[in-house]
mmCIF file of C-alpha atoms in Angstrom:
data_model
loop_
_atom_site.group_PDB
_atom_site.id
_atom_site.type_symbol
_atom_site.label_atom_id
_atom_site.label_comp_id
_atom_site.label_asym_id
_atom_site.label_seq_id
_atom_site.Cartn_x
_atom_site.Cartn_y
_atom_site.Cartn_z
ATOM 1 C CA MET A 49 158.897 67.971 -130.233
ATOM 2 C CA GLU A 50 159.071 70.702 -132.703
ATOM 3 C CA GLN A 51 158.429 69.621 -136.382
ATOM 4 C CA LYS A 52 160.859 70.761 -139.049
ATOM 5 C CA LEU A 53 159.587 71.692 -142.676
ATOM 6 C CA HIS A 54 160.155 69.370 -145.507
ATOM 7 C CA PRO A 55 163.693 69.874 -147.075
ATOM 8 C CA ASN A 56 161.958 70.700 -150.535
ATOM 9 C CA VAL A 57 161.048 73.938 -149.107
ATOM 10 C CA ILE A 58 164.658 75.015 -149.593
ATOM 11 C CA ARG A 59 164.442 74.343 -153.347
ATOM 12 C CA TYR A 60 160.988 76.062 -153.360
ATOM 13 C CA TRP A 61 162.375 79.289 -151.849
ATOM 14 C CA GLN A 62 165.431 79.282 -154.107
ATOM 15 C CA ILE A 63 163.414 79.169 -157.317
ATOM 16 C CA ASP A 64 160.817 81.562 -155.840
ATOM 17 C CA TYR A 65 163.476 84.214 -154.773
ATOM 18 C CA GLY A 66 165.267 83.638 -158.063
ATOM 19 C CA LEU A 67 162.053 84.539 -160.018
ATOM 20 C CA HIS A 68 161.706 87.514 -157.597
ATOM 21 C CA THR A 69 165.285 88.796 -158.335
ATOM 22 C CA ILE A 70 164.843 88.303 -162.152
ATOM 23 C CA LYS A 71 161.707 90.424 -161.963
ATOM 24 C CA TRP A 72 163.563 93.324 -160.141
ATOM 25 C CA ILE A 73 166.660 93.135 -162.447
ATOM 26 C CA LEU A 74 164.299 93.464 -165.448
ATOM 27 C CA VAL A 75 162.564 96.561 -163.892
ATOM 28 C CA SER A 76 165.981 98.067 -163.147
ATOM 29 C CA CYS A 77 166.765 97.527 -167.004
ATOM 30 C CA ILE A 78 163.782 99.768 -168.015
ATOM 31 C CA SER A 79 165.771 102.783 -167.106
ATOM 32 C CA LEU A 80 168.738 101.482 -169.212
ATOM 33 C CA ILE A 81 166.352 101.450 -172.220
ATOM 34 C CA ILE A 82 164.666 104.871 -171.418
ATOM 35 C CA GLN A 83 168.231 106.317 -171.297
ATOM 36 C CA ALA A 84 169.199 104.588 -174.448
ATOM 37 C CA ILE A 85 166.132 105.783 -176.402
ATOM 38 C CA TRP A 86 165.090 109.008 -175.099
ATOM 39 C CA LEU A 87 167.615 110.514 -172.820
ATOM 40 C CA PRO A 88 171.217 109.693 -174.099
ATOM 41 C CA ALA A 89 172.696 112.782 -172.533
ATOM 42 C CA TRP A 90 171.807 111.413 -169.093
ATOM 43 C CA GLY A 91 174.704 109.120 -168.578
ATOM 44 C CA TRP A 92 174.271 109.069 -164.737
ATOM 45 C CA LEU A 93 171.092 107.067 -165.387
ATOM 46 C CA THR A 94 173.148 104.142 -166.861
ATOM 47 C CA MET A 95 175.329 104.179 -163.792
ATOM 48 C CA VAL A 96 172.312 104.177 -161.469
ATOM 49 C CA SER A 97 170.613 101.475 -163.385
ATOM 50 C CA CYS A 98 173.861 99.236 -163.418
ATOM 51 C CA LEU A 99 174.167 99.884 -159.643
ATOM 52 C CA ALA A 100 170.633 98.731 -159.050
ATOM 53 C CA ILE A 101 170.922 95.724 -161.356
ATOM 54 C CA SER A 102 174.229 94.790 -159.523
ATOM 55 C CA PHE A 103 172.531 95.212 -156.018
ATOM 56 C CA PHE A 104 169.514 92.966 -157.014
ATOM 57 C CA PHE A 105 171.793 90.284 -158.514
ATOM 58 C CA ILE A 106 174.213 90.250 -155.558
ATOM 59 C CA LYS A 107 171.391 90.250 -153.024
ATOM 60 C CA GLY A 108 169.608 87.443 -154.922
ATOM 61 C CA VAL A 109 172.612 85.211 -155.197
ATOM 62 C CA ALA A 110 173.365 85.632 -151.560
ATOM 63 C CA PHE A 111 169.892 84.923 -150.440
ATOM 64 C CA ILE A 112 169.640 81.793 -152.910
ATOM 65 C CA CYS A 113 172.892 80.329 -151.808
ATOM 66 C CA PHE A 114 173.072 81.190 -148.144
ATOM 67 C CA GLY A 115 169.793 82.864 -146.831
ATOM 68 C CA VAL A 116 167.353 79.809 -147.527
ATOM 69 C CA TYR A 117 169.335 77.577 -145.324
ATOM 70 C CA ARG A 118 169.223 80.121 -142.368
ATOM 71 C CA LYS A 119 165.606 80.578 -143.010
ATOM 72 C CA TYR A 120 164.929 76.854 -143.085
ATOM 73 C CA SER A 121 166.863 76.372 -139.763
ATOM 74 C CA ARG A 122 164.554 78.848 -138.101
ATOM 75 C CA ARG A 123 161.324 77.499 -139.250
ATOM 76 C CA SER A 124 159.201 74.910 -137.343
ATOM 77 C CA TYR A 125 155.938 74.234 -135.600
ATOM 78 C CA LEU A 126 154.625 72.424 -132.562
ATOM 79 C CA LEU A 127 150.951 71.128 -132.088
ATOM 80 C CA GLY A 128 150.043 70.727 -128.455
ATOM 81 C CA ASP A 129 146.738 69.736 -126.946
ATOM 82 C CA ASP A 130 145.431 73.141 -126.812
ATOM 83 C CA GLU A 131 147.843 75.391 -128.705
ATOM 84 C CA LEU A 132 149.841 75.574 -131.900
ATOM 85 C CA MET A 133 153.374 77.261 -131.720
ATOM 86 C CA ILE A 134 154.979 78.505 -135.045
ATOM 87 C CA ARG A 135 158.510 79.498 -135.000
ATOM 88 C CA TRP A 136 160.042 81.586 -137.997
ATOM 89 C CA GLY A 137 162.762 83.793 -138.696
ATOM 90 C CA ASN A 138 165.360 85.093 -141.265
ATOM 91 C CA VAL A 139 169.054 86.139 -140.965
ATOM 92 C CA TRP A 140 168.326 88.967 -138.497
ATOM 93 C CA SER A 141 165.448 87.909 -136.506
ATOM 94 C CA ASP A 142 163.683 84.826 -134.646
ATOM 95 C CA ARG A 143 160.080 84.892 -134.103
ATOM 96 C CA SER A 144 157.239 82.714 -132.765
ATOM 97 C CA SER A 145 153.565 82.895 -132.480
ATOM 98 C CA ILE A 146 151.314 80.680 -130.083
ATOM 99 C CA ILE A 147 147.925 80.156 -131.264
ATOM 100 C CA PRO A 148 145.310 79.014 -128.838
ATOM 101 C CA LEU A 149 143.214 76.318 -130.610
ATOM 102 C CA SER A 150 140.163 77.488 -129.197
ATOM 103 C CA ARG A 151 140.704 80.676 -131.149
ATOM 104 C CA VAL A 152 140.934 78.899 -134.608
ATOM 105 C CA GLN A 153 138.155 79.847 -137.095
ATOM 106 C CA HIS A 154 139.359 77.786 -140.109
ATOM 107 C CA VAL A 155 142.218 76.161 -141.717
ATOM 108 C CA ASP A 156 143.111 76.492 -145.213
ATOM 109 C CA GLN A 157 145.486 74.226 -147.345
ATOM 110 C CA GLU A 158 147.127 76.067 -150.280
ATOM 111 C CA GLN A 159 149.364 75.175 -153.074
ATOM 112 C CA ASP A 160 150.850 77.269 -156.010
ATOM 113 C CA MET A 161 151.999 75.462 -159.098
ATOM 114 C CA LEU A 162 155.627 75.417 -158.059
ATOM 115 C CA ALA A 163 154.710 74.104 -154.608
ATOM 116 C CA LYS A 164 152.504 71.452 -156.245
ATOM 117 C CA ARG A 165 155.454 70.454 -158.522
ATOM 118 C CA LEU A 166 157.621 69.952 -155.514
ATOM 119 C CA GLY A 167 154.935 68.237 -153.437
ATOM 120 C CA LEU A 168 154.526 71.019 -150.817
ATOM 121 C CA SER A 169 151.466 72.633 -149.280
ATOM 122 C CA GLU A 170 150.890 75.759 -146.960
ATOM 123 C CA LEU A 171 148.559 75.928 -144.028
ATOM 124 C CA THR A 172 146.869 79.018 -143.337
ATOM 125 C CA ILE A 173 145.416 79.235 -139.775
ATOM 126 C CA THR A 174 142.809 81.989 -139.292
ATOM 127 C CA THR A 175 141.894 83.260 -135.991
ATOM 128 C CA ALA A 176 139.810 86.388 -134.997
ATOM 129 C CA GLY A 177 142.696 88.772 -135.349
ATOM 130 C CA ASP A 178 145.141 87.296 -137.729
ATOM 131 C CA HIS A 179 146.223 84.731 -140.262
ATOM 132 C CA HIS A 180 149.216 82.373 -139.489
ATOM 133 C CA PHE A 181 151.059 80.500 -142.094
ATOM 134 C CA ILE A 182 152.959 77.252 -141.987
ATOM 135 C CA VAL A 183 154.686 76.647 -145.315
ATOM 136 C CA GLY A 184 156.740 73.865 -146.637
ATOM 137 C CA LEU A 185 154.585 70.923 -145.600
ATOM 138 C CA THR A 186 154.160 67.753 -147.801
ATOM 139 C CA GLU A 187 150.709 67.392 -149.049
ATOM 140 C CA GLU A 188 150.179 64.475 -146.657
ATOM 141 C CA ASP A 189 151.382 66.286 -143.652
ATOM 142 C CA ALA A 190 149.439 69.363 -144.405
ATOM 143 C CA VAL A 191 146.320 67.301 -144.724
ATOM 144 C CA ARG A 192 147.077 65.403 -141.391
ATOM 145 C CA LEU A 193 148.040 68.693 -139.512
ATOM 146 C CA ARG A 194 144.906 70.408 -140.853
ATOM 147 C CA ARG A 195 142.764 67.554 -139.551
ATOM 148 C CA GLN A 196 144.558 67.591 -136.190
ATOM 149 C CA ILE A 197 144.011 71.251 -135.766
ATOM 150 C CA ILE A 198 140.165 70.931 -136.662
ATOM 151 C CA GLU A 199 139.736 68.052 -134.229
ATOM 152 C CA LEU A 200 141.548 69.651 -131.333
ATOM 153 C CA SER A 201 139.612 73.012 -131.929
ATOM 154 C CA LYS A 202 136.296 70.888 -131.813
ATOM 155 C CA LEU A 203 136.961 70.289 -128.199
ATOM 156 C CA ASP A 204 135.666 73.689 -127.110
ATOM 157 C CA ASN A 205 132.093 74.327 -127.518
ATOM 158 C CA LYS A 206 132.692 78.031 -128.451
ATOM 159 C CA ASP A 207 134.335 77.625 -131.704
ATOM 160 C CA ALA A 208 133.570 77.525 -135.340
ATOM 161 C CA TYR A 209 133.860 73.797 -135.762
ATOM 162 C CA TYR A 210 131.412 72.687 -133.096
ATOM 163 C CA ASP A 211 128.742 70.366 -134.404
#
């Protein structure tokens, strides 16, 4: 049965994308300052800046209010005996990766300050060719899943975890 992420990840994505939106709005305000101080004759720069600010604001609010729920509904993972399936997507796409556990090189658990505050962790599963991420796990689930992946990876004598 596919495992869903912890619901706190919705709040995490809302705050993270809100900060991202504020950053782009502030960057868009730079041209307003330049126009006001050095280029007062360039009235079109004010209009372009206001359009950019409006675009980033509307996009940010739409994603924070609706997009995070869609993103949450499309994210899950399933750990089998010999493979890990990770499903993700956004408003327009639905994707999945199947990772053979015999190809796993190492598994990292990561947290940033915001995720730690919300009790969330992220697992990074590294294979020979790529990195795969499972975001939105509780700290306990991340430790448990990491341990399970490592134990199942040890079953093959050709892997990095072989003792």
